[in-house]
XYZ file of C-alpha atoms in Angstrom:
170
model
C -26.127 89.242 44.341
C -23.815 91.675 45.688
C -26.058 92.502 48.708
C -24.280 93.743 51.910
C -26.024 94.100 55.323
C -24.743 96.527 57.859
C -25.572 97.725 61.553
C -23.659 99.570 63.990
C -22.565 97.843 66.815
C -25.454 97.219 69.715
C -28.150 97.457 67.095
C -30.449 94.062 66.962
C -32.305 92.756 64.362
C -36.220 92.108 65.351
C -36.949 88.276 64.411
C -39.887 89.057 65.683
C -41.299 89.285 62.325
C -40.143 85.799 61.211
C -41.958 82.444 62.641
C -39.367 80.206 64.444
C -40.081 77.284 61.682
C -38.674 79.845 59.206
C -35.509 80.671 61.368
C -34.403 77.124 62.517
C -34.066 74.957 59.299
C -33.762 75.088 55.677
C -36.402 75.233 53.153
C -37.142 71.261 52.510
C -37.282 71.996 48.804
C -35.060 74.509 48.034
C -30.970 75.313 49.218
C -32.269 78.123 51.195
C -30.873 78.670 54.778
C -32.307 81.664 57.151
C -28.534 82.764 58.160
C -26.485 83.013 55.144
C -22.596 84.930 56.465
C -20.191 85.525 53.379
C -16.756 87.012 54.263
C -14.497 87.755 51.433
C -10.642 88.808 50.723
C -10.400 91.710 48.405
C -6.719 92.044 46.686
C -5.192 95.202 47.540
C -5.816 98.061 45.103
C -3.869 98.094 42.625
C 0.173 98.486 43.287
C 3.241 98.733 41.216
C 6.331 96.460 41.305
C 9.041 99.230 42.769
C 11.460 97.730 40.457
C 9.975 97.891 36.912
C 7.251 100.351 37.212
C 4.303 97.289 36.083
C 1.354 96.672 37.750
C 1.858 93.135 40.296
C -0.505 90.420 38.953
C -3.628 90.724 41.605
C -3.935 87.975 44.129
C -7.158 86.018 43.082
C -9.787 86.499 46.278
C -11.449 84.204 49.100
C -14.487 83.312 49.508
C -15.928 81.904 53.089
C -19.955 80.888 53.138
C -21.386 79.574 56.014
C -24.813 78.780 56.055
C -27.105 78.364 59.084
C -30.028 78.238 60.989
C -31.188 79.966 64.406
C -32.992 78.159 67.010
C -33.971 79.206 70.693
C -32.050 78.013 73.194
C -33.468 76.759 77.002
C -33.052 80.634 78.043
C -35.401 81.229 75.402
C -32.431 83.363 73.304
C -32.028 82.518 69.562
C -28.447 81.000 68.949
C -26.933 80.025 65.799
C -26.328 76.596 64.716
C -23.849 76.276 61.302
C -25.494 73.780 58.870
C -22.703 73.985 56.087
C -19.530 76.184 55.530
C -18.027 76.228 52.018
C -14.490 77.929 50.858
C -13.578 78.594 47.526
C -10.391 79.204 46.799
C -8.991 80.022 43.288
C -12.007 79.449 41.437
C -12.339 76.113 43.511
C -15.550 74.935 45.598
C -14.821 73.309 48.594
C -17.420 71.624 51.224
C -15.813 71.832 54.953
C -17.004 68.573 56.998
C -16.525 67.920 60.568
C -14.160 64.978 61.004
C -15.398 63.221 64.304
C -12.983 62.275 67.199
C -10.814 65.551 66.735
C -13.111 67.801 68.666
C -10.511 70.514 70.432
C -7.657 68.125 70.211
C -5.105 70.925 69.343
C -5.947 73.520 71.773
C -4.956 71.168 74.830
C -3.079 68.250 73.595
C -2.113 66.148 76.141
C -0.732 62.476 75.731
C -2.027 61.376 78.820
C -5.530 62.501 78.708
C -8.501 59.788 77.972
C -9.760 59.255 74.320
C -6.680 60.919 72.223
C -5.363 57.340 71.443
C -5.646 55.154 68.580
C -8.713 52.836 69.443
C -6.594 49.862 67.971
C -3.273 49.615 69.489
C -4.221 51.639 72.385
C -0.806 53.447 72.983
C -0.034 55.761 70.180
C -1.973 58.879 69.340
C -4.514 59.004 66.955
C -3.683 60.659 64.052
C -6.000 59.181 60.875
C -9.477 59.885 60.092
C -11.187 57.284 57.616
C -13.106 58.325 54.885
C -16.090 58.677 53.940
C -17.329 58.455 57.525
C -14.726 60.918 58.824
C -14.040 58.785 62.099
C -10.625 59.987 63.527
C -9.982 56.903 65.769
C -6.105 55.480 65.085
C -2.268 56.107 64.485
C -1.216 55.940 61.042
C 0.452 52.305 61.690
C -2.882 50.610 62.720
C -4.430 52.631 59.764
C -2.332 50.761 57.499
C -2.229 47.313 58.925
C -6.372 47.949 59.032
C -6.275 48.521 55.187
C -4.539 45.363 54.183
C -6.672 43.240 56.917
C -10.510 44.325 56.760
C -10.673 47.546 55.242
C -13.394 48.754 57.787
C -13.730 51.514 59.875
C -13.429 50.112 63.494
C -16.420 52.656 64.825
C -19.047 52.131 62.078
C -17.894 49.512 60.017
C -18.481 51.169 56.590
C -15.994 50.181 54.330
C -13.088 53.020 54.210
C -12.253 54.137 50.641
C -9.644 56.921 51.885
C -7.662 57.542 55.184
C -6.236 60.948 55.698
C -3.289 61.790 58.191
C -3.595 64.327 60.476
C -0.579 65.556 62.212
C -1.489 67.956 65.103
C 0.919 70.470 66.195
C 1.902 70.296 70.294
């Protein structure tokens, strides 16, 4: 729609003219969500290759939607809760999902603390998420012993029909 919404900085917006049933879900019918934020990468304007004089082919652009909802918090202040993000990239729709069991494993790795091991074997870290319940709960050993054995996702027991390694950076 091309519709931009700006405010300098300090300036609030008065949700005082919205019920609270409006602000904290989605319309039950419809794909329409209260809080809709878009950021987008713009190529640079157009430049020329130094060499030859021609214009550089222009870097396709970005696209990041996240859609969500506001509800009031115990201090009675609204605070947003993210529903669904999406990314496309290169003409491509993609659906971000939370994968369960990684939480803020990255920012403070540490081997010893509680509940970053696989759930099988105990000793290793985990490393695989199963799919389609996005459980990340074992190393990439168990996850492959577990495929040729029961084929089950050891929290939920839903059959796995993908497992996706996850190597995390300490």
């Amino acid at each position: 729609l091309g519709q931009k919404f700006c405010q300098p900085l300090g300036v609030r917006i008065d949700l005082g003219f919205y019920e609270l049933d409006d602000l904290s879900k989605p319309s039950p019918d419809e794909d329409v969500f209260p809080l809709v934020i878009c950021a987008e990468t713009y190529p640079p304007a157009h430049s020329l290759d130094e060499h030859l004089g021609d214009p550089l082919p222009s870097p396709s652009s970005h696209l990041q939607i996240t859609l969500a909802v506001l509800e009031k918090n115990n201090e009675d202040q609204f605070q947003v809760r993210v529903m669904r993000q999406l990314l496309c990239v290169d003409g491509v729709r993609y659906e971000l999902h939370q994968i369960y069991g990684i939480g803020n494993y990255a920012a403070d790795f540490n081997d010893s603390d509680p509940g970053k091991e696989c759930m099988i074997c105990m000793t290793e870290p985990k490393d695989t998420a199963v799919l389609p319940c996005r459980h990340m709960c074992m190393c990439s050993k168990c996850a492959k012993e577990l495929r040729i054995q029961s084929n089950k996702c050891p929290i939920c027991h839903q059959p796995v029909k993908e497992l996706i390694e996850i190597k995390i950076n300490s």
